[in-house]
CSV table of C-alpha atoms in Angstrom, one decimal:
chain,number,residue,atom,x,y,z
A,104,UNK,CA,2.4,-5.0,19.9
A,105,UNK,CA,3.8,-1.4,20.8
A,106,UNK,CA,2.3,2.1,20.9
A,107,UNK,CA,2.6,4.1,17.9
A,108,UNK,CA,1.4,7.3,16.4
A,109,UNK,CA,1.0,5.1,12.5
A,110,UNK,CA,0.9,1.6,12.0
A,111,UNK,CA,1.0,-0.4,8.7
A,112,UNK,CA,-1.2,-3.5,10.2
A,113,UNK,CA,-3.6,-3.5,12.8
A,114,UNK,CA,-4.1,-6.4,15.0
A,115,UNK,CA,-5.1,-9.9,13.9
A,116,UNK,CA,-8.9,-9.3,14.5
A,117,UNK,CA,-8.9,-6.3,12.3
A,118,UNK,CA,-7.9,-8.9,9.3
A,119,UNK,CA,-10.7,-11.4,10.7
A,120,UNK,CA,-13.0,-8.2,10.1
A,121,UNK,CA,-11.9,-7.7,6.4
A,122,UNK,CA,-12.7,-11.4,5.8
A,123,UNK,CA,-16.4,-11.2,7.0
A,124,UNK,CA,-17.0,-8.0,5.8
A,125,UNK,CA,-15.9,-8.9,2.3
A,126,UNK,CA,-18.1,-12.0,2.2
A,127,UNK,CA,-21.7,-12.5,2.8
A,128,UNK,CA,-24.1,-14.8,5.1
A,129,UNK,CA,-21.3,-14.9,7.5
A,130,UNK,CA,-21.3,-13.3,11.0
A,131,UNK,CA,-18.1,-12.3,13.5
A,132,UNK,CA,-18.6,-12.7,17.2
A,133,UNK,CA,-15.7,-10.7,18.6
A,134,UNK,CA,-15.1,-10.8,22.6
A,135,UNK,CA,-13.9,-6.9,22.8
A,136,UNK,CA,-14.3,-4.4,25.1
A,137,UNK,CA,-16.3,-1.2,24.3
A,138,UNK,CA,-13.3,0.9,22.8
A,139,UNK,CA,-12.3,-1.9,20.1
A,140,UNK,CA,-15.7,-0.9,18.2
A,141,UNK,CA,-13.7,2.0,16.4
A,142,UNK,CA,-12.7,-0.6,13.4
A,143,UNK,CA,-16.3,-0.3,11.8
A,144,UNK,CA,-14.7,3.2,10.8
A,145,UNK,CA,-12.4,1.7,8.7
A,146,UNK,CA,-15.2,0.3,6.2
A,147,UNK,CA,-18.0,3.0,6.3
A,148,UNK,CA,-15.5,6.1,6.4
A,149,UNK,CA,-12.4,5.1,4.7
A,150,UNK,CA,-13.6,2.2,2.4
A,151,UNK,CA,-17.1,4.1,2.2
A,152,UNK,CA,-19.0,0.8,2.2
A,153,UNK,CA,-22.8,1.2,2.6
A,154,UNK,CA,-23.4,-0.9,4.8
A,155,UNK,CA,-21.4,-2.0,8.7
A,156,UNK,CA,-19.2,-5.0,9.0
A,157,UNK,CA,-21.1,-8.0,9.9
A,158,UNK,CA,-19.5,-8.0,13.5
A,159,UNK,CA,-21.2,-8.0,17.1
A,160,UNK,CA,-19.1,-7.0,20.1
A,161,UNK,CA,-19.3,-8.3,23.5
A,162,UNK,CA,-18.6,-4.9,24.6
A,163,UNK,CA,-17.6,-5.7,28.3
A,164,UNK,CA,-16.6,-2.6,30.4
A,165,UNK,CA,-14.3,-2.5,33.3
A,166,UNK,CA,-17.1,-3.2,36.0
A,167,UNK,CA,-17.5,-6.3,34.0
A,168,UNK,CA,-14.4,-7.8,34.7
A,169,UNK,CA,-15.0,-8.8,38.1
A,170,UNK,CA,-18.2,-10.7,37.1
A,171,UNK,CA,-18.8,-13.2,34.7
A,172,UNK,CA,-17.6,-11.8,31.3
A,173,UNK,CA,-17.8,-15.3,29.8
A,174,UNK,CA,-21.5,-15.4,29.7
A,175,UNK,CA,-21.3,-11.9,28.1
A,176,UNK,CA,-19.8,-13.9,25.2
A,177,UNK,CA,-22.2,-16.6,25.1
A,178,UNK,CA,-25.0,-14.1,25.2
A,179,UNK,CA,-23.7,-12.1,22.2
A,180,UNK,CA,-23.3,-15.2,20.5
A,181,UNK,CA,-26.9,-16.6,20.9
A,182,UNK,CA,-28.3,-13.2,20.1
A,183,UNK,CA,-26.2,-12.8,16.9
A,184,UNK,CA,-27.6,-16.2,15.7
A,185,UNK,CA,-31.1,-15.1,16.5
A,186,UNK,CA,-30.9,-11.7,15.1
A,187,UNK,CA,-28.9,-12.1,11.7
A,188,UNK,CA,-29.6,-15.6,10.8
A,189,UNK,CA,-26.1,-16.1,9.4
A,190,UNK,CA,-24.8,-19.4,7.3
A,191,UNK,CA,-21.5,-19.5,9.5
A,192,UNK,CA,-20.1,-17.6,12.3
A,193,UNK,CA,-16.8,-17.4,13.2
A,194,UNK,CA,-15.5,-16.0,16.6
A,195,UNK,CA,-12.7,-14.8,18.3
A,196,UNK,CA,-11.0,-12.2,20.9
A,197,UNK,CA,-9.5,-8.6,20.4
A,198,UNK,CA,-6.0,-8.0,21.5
A,199,UNK,CA,-7.8,-6.3,24.8
A,200,UNK,CA,-9.8,-9.8,25.3
A,201,UNK,CA,-6.9,-12.3,25.0
A,202,UNK,CA,-5.8,-11.0,28.0
A,203,UNK,CA,-8.7,-11.9,30.1
A,204,UNK,CA,-8.4,-15.6,28.6
A,205,UNK,CA,-12.1,-16.6,28.4
A,206,UNK,CA,-11.6,-18.7,25.4
A,207,UNK,CA,-14.7,-18.0,23.0
A,208,UNK,CA,-13.3,-20.9,21.2
A,209,UNK,CA,-14.0,-23.3,23.7
A,210,UNK,CA,-17.4,-21.8,24.9
A,211,UNK,CA,-18.7,-21.7,21.3
A,212,UNK,CA,-18.2,-25.5,20.7
A,213,UNK,CA,-20.2,-26.1,23.6
A,214,UNK,CA,-23.2,-24.4,22.0
A,215,UNK,CA,-25.3,-26.0,19.6
A,216,UNK,CA,-26.7,-23.4,17.4
A,217,UNK,CA,-27.2,-25.4,13.9
A,218,UNK,CA,-24.9,-23.8,12.1
A,219,UNK,CA,-21.0,-24.1,11.6
A,220,UNK,CA,-19.1,-21.8,14.4
A,221,UNK,CA,-15.6,-21.6,13.1
A,222,UNK,CA,-13.1,-20.4,16.0
A,223,UNK,CA,-10.4,-18.1,15.4
A,224,UNK,CA,-7.0,-18.3,17.4
A,225,UNK,CA,-5.3,-15.1,16.1
A,226,UNK,CA,-2.3,-14.2,18.5
A,227,UNK,CA,-2.7,-10.6,19.0
A,228,UNK,CA,0.6,-9.7,20.8
A,229,UNK,CA,2.8,-11.9,18.1
A,230,UNK,CA,1.4,-11.6,14.8
A,231,UNK,CA,-1.1,-8.7,12.7
A,232,UNK,CA,-3.6,-8.0,10.3
A,233,UNK,CA,-2.2,-9.8,7.5
A,234,UNK,CA,-1.6,-12.8,9.3
A,235,UNK,CA,-5.7,-12.3,10.5
A,236,UNK,CA,-6.7,-12.3,7.1
A,237,UNK,CA,-5.1,-15.1,5.5
A,238,UNK,CA,-5.4,-17.5,8.5
A,239,UNK,CA,-9.4,-16.7,8.8
A,240,UNK,CA,-9.8,-17.4,5.4
A,241,UNK,CA,-7.7,-20.4,5.6
A,242,UNK,CA,-10.0,-21.9,8.8
A,243,UNK,CA,-13.2,-21.1,7.2
A,244,UNK,CA,-12.1,-23.0,3.8
A,245,UNK,CA,-10.6,-25.7,5.7
A,246,UNK,CA,-13.9,-26.1,7.5
A,247,UNK,CA,-16.5,-25.6,4.5
A,248,UNK,CA,-14.8,-26.7,1.5
A,249,UNK,CA,-14.6,-30.4,0.1
A,250,UNK,CA,-13.6,-32.2,-2.5
A,251,UNK,CA,-16.5,-32.8,-5.4
A,252,UNK,CA,-16.8,-33.2,-9.1
A,253,UNK,CA,-15.1,-30.7,-11.5
A,254,UNK,CA,-17.4,-28.4,-13.5
A,255,UNK,CA,-17.7,-29.3,-17.1
A,256,UNK,CA,-16.0,-26.3,-18.3
A,257,UNK,CA,-12.7,-25.2,-17.4
A,258,UNK,CA,-13.1,-23.1,-14.2
A,259,UNK,CA,-11.2,-21.4,-11.7
A,260,UNK,CA,-11.3,-19.7,-8.1
A,261,UNK,CA,-10.5,-16.0,-7.5
A,262,UNK,CA,-9.2,-16.1,-3.7
A,263,UNK,CA,-7.4,-13.3,-1.7
A,264,UNK,CA,-9.9,-10.3,-2.4
A,265,UNK,CA,-10.9,-8.7,0.9
A,266,UNK,CA,-13.1,-5.8,2.8
A,267,UNK,CA,-10.7,-2.9,2.8
A,268,UNK,CA,-8.6,-4.3,0.1
A,269,UNK,CA,-6.2,-2.0,-2.1
A,270,UNK,CA,-8.2,-2.0,-5.3
A,271,UNK,CA,-9.5,-5.6,-4.9
A,272,UNK,CA,-13.0,-4.9,-6.3
A,273,UNK,CA,-11.9,-3.5,-9.8
A,274,UNK,CA,-9.0,-6.4,-9.5
A,275,UNK,CA,-11.6,-9.0,-9.5
A,276,UNK,CA,-13.5,-7.5,-12.7
A,277,UNK,CA,-9.9,-7.4,-14.5
A,278,UNK,CA,-8.5,-11.0,-14.0
A,279,UNK,CA,-12.1,-12.1,-14.9
A,280,UNK,CA,-11.9,-10.8,-17.9
A,281,UNK,CA,-8.5,-12.0,-18.5
A,282,UNK,CA,-9.7,-15.7,-17.8
A,283,UNK,CA,-12.6,-15.2,-20.0
A,284,UNK,CA,-10.8,-14.2,-22.9
A,285,UNK,CA,-9.2,-18.0,-22.9
A,286,UNK,CA,-12.4,-19.6,-22.2
A,287,UNK,CA,-12.1,-20.1,-18.4
A,288,UNK,CA,-14.9,-19.4,-16.4
A,289,UNK,CA,-14.8,-18.3,-12.5
A,290,UNK,CA,-16.4,-20.7,-10.4
A,291,UNK,CA,-16.4,-18.8,-6.8
A,292,UNK,CA,-14.8,-15.4,-5.6
A,293,UNK,CA,-13.5,-15.3,-2.1
A,294,UNK,CA,-13.5,-14.2,0.3
A,295,UNK,CA,-14.7,-11.2,-1.2
A,296,UNK,CA,-18.4,-11.7,-2.3
A,297,UNK,CA,-18.8,-15.3,-1.3
A,298,UNK,CA,-20.9,-17.0,1.2
A,299,UNK,CA,-20.7,-19.9,3.0
A,300,UNK,CA,-22.3,-22.1,0.6
A,301,UNK,CA,-19.8,-20.6,-1.9
A,302,UNK,CA,-17.1,-21.7,0.0
A,303,UNK,CA,-18.4,-24.8,0.2
A,304,UNK,CA,-18.4,-25.7,-3.7
A,305,UNK,CA,-14.9,-24.2,-4.1
A,306,UNK,CA,-13.8,-28.0,-5.0
A,307,UNK,CA,-15.5,-28.1,-8.2
A,308,UNK,CA,-12.8,-25.5,-9.9
A,309,UNK,CA,-9.9,-26.7,-11.6
A,310,UNK,CA,-7.7,-24.4,-10.2
A,311,UNK,CA,-6.9,-21.2,-7.8
A,312,UNK,CA,-6.0,-17.7,-9.0
A,313,UNK,CA,-4.2,-16.8,-6.2
A,314,UNK,CA,-4.4,-12.8,-6.0
A,315,UNK,CA,-3.2,-11.8,-3.2
A,316,UNK,CA,-0.7,-14.0,-1.3
A,317,UNK,CA,-0.9,-12.1,1.9
A,318,UNK,CA,-4.6,-13.2,2.4
A,319,UNK,CA,-4.6,-16.7,0.9
A,320,UNK,CA,-1.6,-18.5,0.5
A,321,UNK,CA,-2.4,-20.6,3.5
A,322,UNK,CA,-6.1,-21.7,2.0
A,323,UNK,CA,-4.4,-22.2,-1.6
A,324,UNK,CA,-1.9,-24.6,-0.2
A,325,UNK,CA,-4.6,-26.3,1.8
A,326,UNK,CA,-6.5,-26.4,-1.2
A,327,UNK,CA,-3.7,-27.9,-3.2
A,328,UNK,CA,-3.2,-30.7,-1.1
A,329,UNK,CA,-6.6,-31.1,-0.3
A,330,UNK,CA,-8.8,-30.7,-3.1
A,331,UNK,CA,-6.2,-31.5,-5.8
A,332,UNK,CA,-6.1,-27.7,-7.2
A,333,UNK,CA,-2.9,-26.4,-8.3
A,334,UNK,CA,-2.5,-22.3,-7.7
A,335,UNK,CA,-0.8,-19.4,-10.0
A,336,UNK,CA,2.3,-18.1,-8.8
A,337,UNK,CA,2.6,-15.1,-10.8
A,338,UNK,CA,0.2,-11.9,-9.5
A,339,UNK,CA,-1.1,-10.1,-12.8
A,340,UNK,CA,0.4,-6.3,-11.9
A,341,UNK,CA,2.5,-4.6,-14.6
A,342,UNK,CA,2.5,-5.5,-18.6
A,343,UNK,CA,5.3,-8.1,-17.9
A,344,UNK,CA,3.5,-9.9,-15.3
A,345,UNK,CA,0.3,-10.0,-17.0
A,346,UNK,CA,1.8,-11.6,-19.8
A,347,UNK,CA,3.6,-14.2,-17.4
A,348,UNK,CA,0.2,-14.6,-15.5
A,349,UNK,CA,-2.0,-15.3,-19.1
A,350,UNK,CA,1.0,-18.1,-19.9
A,351,UNK,CA,0.6,-19.4,-16.3
A,352,UNK,CA,-2.9,-20.0,-16.7
A,353,UNK,CA,-2.8,-21.4,-20.3
A,354,UNK,CA,-0.5,-24.3,-18.9
A,355,UNK,CA,-2.1,-25.2,-15.8
A,356,UNK,CA,-5.7,-25.1,-17.8
A,357,UNK,CA,-4.4,-26.8,-21.0
A,358,UNK,CA,-5.8,-23.6,-23.0
A,359,UNK,CA,-4.3,-21.7,-25.4
A,360,UNK,CA,-3.0,-18.2,-24.4
A,361,UNK,CA,-4.9,-15.1,-25.5
A,362,UNK,CA,-3.9,-12.0,-24.7
A,363,UNK,CA,-5.6,-9.0,-26.2
A,364,UNK,CA,-3.5,-6.0,-25.0
A,365,UNK,CA,-5.1,-3.5,-27.5
A,366,UNK,CA,-6.4,-1.1,-24.5
A,367,UNK,CA,-2.2,-0.8,-23.3
A,368,UNK,CA,-1.4,2.9,-23.3
A,369,UNK,CA,2.1,2.5,-22.2
A,370,UNK,CA,4.1,1.3,-25.0
A,371,UNK,CA,3.6,3.8,-27.2
A,372,UNK,CA,4.6,6.4,-24.6
A,373,UNK,CA,7.8,4.2,-23.8
A,374,UNK,CA,9.0,4.8,-27.2
A,375,UNK,CA,8.3,8.4,-27.8
A,376,UNK,CA,11.0,11.1,-27.0
A,377,UNK,CA,8.8,12.5,-24.0
A,378,UNK,CA,9.7,9.2,-21.8
A,379,UNK,CA,13.3,9.9,-21.8
A,380,UNK,CA,12.5,12.5,-19.1
A,381,UNK,CA,11.5,9.4,-16.9
A,382,UNK,CA,14.5,7.0,-17.8
A,383,UNK,CA,17.2,6.6,-14.7
A,384,UNK,CA,14.7,8.4,-12.3
A,385,UNK,CA,15.6,6.9,-8.5
A,386,UNK,CA,12.9,5.4,-6.8
A,387,UNK,CA,12.2,3.7,-3.5
A,388,UNK,CA,9.6,1.4,-2.6
A,389,UNK,CA,8.0,0.3,0.2
A,390,UNK,CA,4.5,-1.7,1.2
A,391,UNK,CA,3.2,-4.8,1.6
A,392,UNK,CA,5.4,-7.6,-0.2
A,393,UNK,CA,3.2,-8.4,-3.4
A,394,UNK,CA,2.7,-4.8,-4.6
A,395,UNK,CA,6.8,-4.0,-4.1
A,396,UNK,CA,7.7,-7.4,-5.7
A,397,UNK,CA,5.2,-6.3,-8.6
A,398,UNK,CA,6.2,-2.8,-8.8
A,399,UNK,CA,9.6,-3.1,-8.7
A,400,UNK,CA,9.4,-5.2,-11.8
A,401,UNK,CA,7.6,-2.2,-13.4
A,402,UNK,CA,9.6,0.6,-12.1
A,403,UNK,CA,12.9,-1.0,-13.5
A,404,UNK,CA,11.8,-3.3,-16.4
A,405,UNK,CA,9.0,-1.0,-17.7
A,406,UNK,CA,9.2,2.5,-16.7
A,407,UNK,CA,13.0,2.2,-16.9
A,408,UNK,CA,13.4,3.7,-13.2
A,409,UNK,CA,16.6,2.7,-11.2
A,410,UNK,CA,15.6,1.2,-7.6
A,411,UNK,CA,17.7,2.4,-5.2
A,412,UNK,CA,15.5,1.1,-2.5
A,413,UNK,CA,12.7,-1.1,-1.3
A,414,UNK,CA,11.1,-3.2,1.8
A,415,UNK,CA,8.0,-4.2,3.1
A,416,UNK,CA,6.2,-4.5,6.5
A,417,UNK,CA,4.9,-7.9,6.7
A,418,UNK,CA,7.5,-9.9,7.9
A,419,UNK,CA,6.3,-13.3,6.8
A,420,UNK,CA,7.5,-12.2,3.6
A,421,UNK,CA,10.7,-11.1,4.6
A,422,UNK,CA,12.9,-13.6,2.9
A,423,UNK,CA,11.4,-13.2,-0.4
A,424,UNK,CA,11.9,-9.3,-0.4
A,425,UNK,CA,15.5,-9.8,0.4
A,426,UNK,CA,15.8,-12.2,-2.4
A,427,UNK,CA,14.2,-9.8,-4.4
A,428,UNK,CA,16.3,-6.9,-3.3
A,429,UNK,CA,19.9,-8.9,-4.0
A,430,UNK,CA,18.6,-9.4,-7.3
A,431,UNK,CA,18.2,-5.2,-7.8
A,432,UNK,CA,21.2,-4.8,-5.9
A,433,UNK,CA,20.1,-3.2,-3.2
A,434,UNK,CA,19.3,-3.8,0.8
A,435,UNK,CA,15.9,-4.8,1.9
A,436,UNK,CA,14.5,-2.8,4.5
A,437,UNK,CA,12.1,-5.1,6.8
A,438,UNK,CA,10.2,-2.9,9.4
A,439,UNK,CA,6.9,-2.3,10.5
A,440,UNK,CA,8.1,1.2,12.2
A,441,UNK,CA,7.6,4.3,9.7
A,442,UNK,CA,10.3,6.3,11.4
A,443,UNK,CA,13.1,3.5,10.0
A,444,UNK,CA,11.5,3.8,6.6
A,445,UNK,CA,11.8,7.9,6.5
A,446,UNK,CA,15.0,7.6,8.0
A,447,UNK,CA,15.9,5.4,4.6
A,448,UNK,CA,14.0,7.4,2.3
A,449,UNK,CA,15.9,10.5,3.7
A,450,UNK,CA,19.2,8.9,3.1
A,451,UNK,CA,18.9,7.5,-0.1
A,452,UNK,CA,17.2,10.8,-1.3
A,453,UNK,CA,15.1,9.1,-4.2
A,454,UNK,CA,13.5,11.3,-6.7
A,455,UNK,CA,10.1,9.3,-6.2
A,456,UNK,CA,8.8,7.2,-3.5
A,457,UNK,CA,6.3,4.2,-4.6
A,458,UNK,CA,4.7,3.2,-1.1
A,459,UNK,CA,1.8,3.4,1.3
A,460,UNK,CA,-0.2,6.5,2.8
A,461,UNK,CA,2.6,6.5,5.4
A,462,UNK,CA,4.9,7.3,2.8
A,463,UNK,CA,2.9,9.6,1.1
A,464,UNK,CA,3.3,11.7,4.2
A,465,UNK,CA,7.1,11.1,4.2
A,466,UNK,CA,6.9,12.4,0.8
A,467,UNK,CA,5.4,15.6,1.7
A,468,UNK,CA,7.5,16.3,4.7
A,469,UNK,CA,10.7,15.7,2.5
A,470,UNK,CA,9.4,17.4,-0.7
A,471,UNK,CA,9.7,14.1,-2.8
A,472,UNK,CA,6.7,13.0,-5.1
A,473,UNK,CA,5.0,9.8,-3.9
A,474,UNK,CA,2.7,7.3,-5.8
A,475,UNK,CA,0.7,5.2,-3.6
A,476,UNK,CA,0.9,1.6,-5.1
A,477,UNK,CA,0.0,-0.4,-1.4
A,478,UNK,CA,-2.2,-0.5,1.4
A,479,UNK,CA,-2.6,0.8,4.1
A,480,UNK,CA,-4.1,3.7,2.1
A,481,UNK,CA,-6.4,6.4,2.9
A,482,UNK,CA,-10.1,7.4,1.3
A,483,UNK,CA,-8.8,8.9,-1.8
A,484,UNK,CA,-7.5,5.6,-2.6
A,485,UNK,CA,-10.7,4.1,-2.5
A,486,UNK,CA,-11.9,6.0,-5.8
A,487,UNK,CA,-15.9,5.6,-6.7
A,488,UNK,CA,-14.2,4.9,-10.6
A,489,UNK,CA,-12.8,1.9,-11.9
A,490,UNK,CA,-9.4,2.1,-11.0
A,491,UNK,CA,-7.8,-1.7,-11.2
A,492,UNK,CA,-3.8,-2.6,-10.5
A,493,UNK,CA,-3.9,-6.2,-12.2
A,494,UNK,CA,-4.7,-6.7,-16.0
A,495,UNK,CA,-4.1,-4.7,-18.8
A,496,UNK,CA,-6.3,-1.8,-17.7
A,497,UNK,CA,-4.4,-2.2,-14.3
A,498,UNK,CA,-1.5,-1.2,-16.3
A,499,UNK,CA,-2.7,1.9,-17.6
A,500,UNK,CA,-3.7,2.8,-14.1
A,501,UNK,CA,-0.3,2.1,-12.8
A,502,UNK,CA,1.4,3.9,-15.6
A,503,UNK,CA,-0.6,6.9,-15.0
A,504,UNK,CA,-0.1,6.8,-11.1
A,505,UNK,CA,3.8,6.9,-11.4
A,506,UNK,CA,4.2,9.6,-14.4
A,507,UNK,CA,1.8,12.0,-13.1
A,508,UNK,CA,3.7,13.0,-9.8
A,509,UNK,CA,7.0,13.1,-11.8
A,510,UNK,CA,5.5,15.3,-14.7
A,511,UNK,CA,3.8,17.6,-12.6
A,512,UNK,CA,7.1,17.8,-10.5
A,513,UNK,CA,8.7,18.7,-13.7
A,514,UNK,CA,6.1,21.7,-14.2
A,515,UNK,CA,6.7,23.0,-10.6
A,516,UNK,CA,10.7,22.8,-11.3
A,517,UNK,CA,9.8,24.7,-14.6
A,518,UNK,CA,7.9,27.5,-12.5
A,519,UNK,CA,10.3,27.6,-9.8
A,520,UNK,CA,13.1,28.3,-12.4
A,521,UNK,CA,11.5,31.1,-14.4
A,522,UNK,CA,9.9,32.7,-10.9
A,523,UNK,CA,11.6,35.9,-11.5
A,524,UNK,CA,10.3,35.7,-14.9
A,525,UNK,CA,8.2,39.0,-15.8
A,526,UNK,CA,4.9,36.7,-16.3
A,527,UNK,CA,5.4,34.1,-13.7
A,528,UNK,CA,6.9,35.6,-10.5
A,529,UNK,CA,5.2,35.0,-7.2
A,530,UNK,CA,3.3,37.9,-7.3
A,531,UNK,CA,1.4,37.3,-10.4
A,532,UNK,CA,-1.0,34.8,-9.4
A,533,UNK,CA,-2.3,32.0,-11.3
A,534,UNK,CA,-1.6,31.9,-15.0
A,535,UNK,CA,-4.8,30.9,-16.3
A,536,UNK,CA,-6.4,34.0,-14.5
A,537,UNK,CA,-4.6,36.5,-16.8
A,538,UNK,CA,-6.8,39.1,-16.0
A,539,UNK,CA,-5.3,39.4,-12.4
A,540,UNK,CA,-2.1,39.1,-13.4
A,541,UNK,CA,0.7,41.8,-12.3
A,542,UNK,CA,3.6,42.0,-14.4
A,543,UNK,CA,7.0,43.2,-13.0
A,544,UNK,CA,8.9,45.6,-14.8
A,545,UNK,CA,11.9,43.6,-16.4
A,546,UNK,CA,13.9,46.4,-15.8
A,547,UNK,CA,13.1,47.6,-12.3
A,548,UNK,CA,16.2,47.9,-10.2
A,549,UNK,CA,16.8,46.1,-7.2
A,550,UNK,CA,15.5,46.8,-3.9
A,551,UNK,CA,18.3,48.5,-2.0
A,552,UNK,CA,19.8,46.6,0.8
A,553,UNK,CA,18.9,48.4,4.1
A,554,UNK,CA,20.5,46.1,6.5
A,555,UNK,CA,23.1,48.0,8.3
A,556,UNK,CA,26.7,46.6,8.4
A,557,UNK,CA,27.1,45.6,11.8
A,558,UNK,CA,23.5,44.4,12.6
A,559,UNK,CA,23.9,41.2,11.6
A,560,UNK,CA,25.4,38.5,14.6
A,561,UNK,CA,27.9,36.1,14.3
A,562,UNK,CA,26.9,32.9,14.4
A,563,UNK,CA,27.1,30.7,17.2
A,564,UNK,CA,29.4,27.8,17.3
A,565,UNK,CA,28.7,24.7,15.5
A,566,UNK,CA,25.5,26.9,13.5
A,567,UNK,CA,25.6,27.2,10.1
A,568,UNK,CA,24.5,30.6,8.4
A,569,UNK,CA,23.5,30.4,4.6
A,570,UNK,CA,24.2,33.8,2.9
A,571,UNK,CA,21.6,35.2,0.7
A,572,UNK,CA,23.6,34.4,-2.5
A,573,UNK,CA,24.1,31.1,-1.8
A,574,UNK,CA,20.3,30.5,-0.9
A,575,UNK,CA,19.3,32.1,-4.2
A,576,UNK,CA,21.9,29.5,-5.8
A,577,UNK,CA,20.6,26.8,-3.8
A,578,UNK,CA,17.0,27.3,-5.1
A,579,UNK,CA,18.2,26.9,-8.8
A,580,UNK,CA,18.5,22.9,-7.8
A,581,UNK,CA,15.5,21.1,-8.9
A,582,UNK,CA,13.2,20.7,-5.4
A,583,UNK,CA,13.4,16.8,-5.5
A,584,UNK,CA,17.3,17.0,-4.9
A,585,UNK,CA,17.6,20.3,-3.1
A,586,UNK,CA,17.2,19.1,0.7
A,587,UNK,CA,20.0,16.5,-0.3
A,588,UNK,CA,22.0,19.3,-1.7
A,589,UNK,CA,21.6,21.7,1.2
A,590,UNK,CA,22.3,18.6,3.9
A,591,UNK,CA,25.5,17.9,2.1
A,592,UNK,CA,26.8,21.3,1.8
A,593,UNK,CA,26.3,21.7,5.4
A,594,UNK,CA,27.8,18.5,6.3
A,595,UNK,CA,30.9,19.7,4.1
A,596,UNK,CA,30.9,23.3,6.1
A,597,UNK,CA,31.0,21.8,9.2
A,598,UNK,CA,33.8,19.2,8.3
A,599,UNK,CA,35.6,22.2,7.1
A,600,UNK,CA,35.2,24.7,10.1
A,601,UNK,CA,33.2,27.0,7.7
A,602,UNK,CA,30.0,28.8,9.4
A,603,UNK,CA,28.9,31.0,6.6
A,604,UNK,CA,27.8,29.2,3.4
A,605,UNK,CA,28.5,31.4,0.2
A,606,UNK,CA,28.1,30.5,-3.4
A,607,UNK,CA,31.7,29.2,-3.4
A,608,UNK,CA,31.3,26.8,-0.5
A,609,UNK,CA,28.0,25.3,-2.2
A,610,UNK,CA,30.0,24.5,-5.4
A,611,UNK,CA,32.9,23.3,-3.3
A,612,UNK,CA,30.5,20.6,-1.6
A,613,UNK,CA,29.3,19.8,-5.1
A,614,UNK,CA,32.6,19.2,-6.5
A,615,UNK,CA,33.7,17.1,-3.3
A,616,UNK,CA,30.5,14.5,-3.5
A,617,UNK,CA,30.9,14.4,-7.1
A,618,UNK,CA,33.8,12.6,-6.9
């Protein structure tokens, strides 16, 4: 754990909250100080849920540390049981409460509350949020699920979607539709929308669809060993992956594969002349391992982009992403430090970033378009509309997500190219406000240079000065590579001992780096 301005993952107890918030009939008692209640806002403000997370806090204060904080936990547990009447409860400590070692797991075991009490051991100083979701769901399934007779009709459990998940709500709808097209019904969706009673009947399904390995792989492996349920390995994000997923499900379930892809909008565009603008665009990917893996395939094989870098922040999947990066001929970046990610992006100078909310901010600073493809995300990526990432409609949404930043970037570049045009100059205002436009005379004489010849000061040693003609020429370069061109030219000038960059210097630098 470290102090930082931004973080990709919270502590593991936030992962446990995501599981509890997604479920019904489950309550989470968290041994935590007063300040740790901030996590409620993640769900009510960012995800815009209509109800608070089902979490009770002991909320001990500094003055309580010299007294009996353990008794505070017991009281909170008893009160939550009586007030909320849940089917089951999970208990644990926040990162701060972990330091006082009150052992809420052990204390809850001594209390007979008449319902299952599931203790969580989430090491806050070694692991993070995604581990918290995976471990919490695993412990719930391990405690409640049991072998039972299979459903008469072929059925599957959808496992992995949680509260605060990136498009999880809509992915459930899309994957359910894919299964129903093949005659497979859904037995249980969990954690999202499931109650402890639903978890208890997970064993009736014939197999599990592992939608998000970060959140449910441990439970999937346990169910395979103890309930005899195989689970899918393909995540259906993108056209190719969706087709592979259908084939895998058909093989597991022993049914005929059916793929009604009539809703797809991307194939016709990929065959059109307009799509050539996108071909070969250099992209950098960063996020959780599941979405980076899926989007790398979409970017290269379905959009024709060139993947110049990739990485993930969840170290549990570092080996997988390193192996994937090797296949793409790039070096994987495994880090949870956004400053390292920013440095990598700056050095690679891609034409587009596929990342998280963090990379959106990095892209704004560097002037590089960014499409958000992975958590963590902010409120704008929890849309009220239907916007999945999985299945056929998910492929359409991804298509829009990737194309729009580049197309709008092209429009911006074209407007910039014609910035001296009589109609599109900087003083003209918005082009759709025709009546307010100010036309510039085409033959207007340029403003005289009133600066005195001796007024300019000589640059200090090691300082680079751009002459006005060179600045104008630099602005003709597309905005998404302009920063790299400026940095390369300044580096070239320093190496050559040139303190003033002229148009000639700019083109000499271009020729030097083009070799």
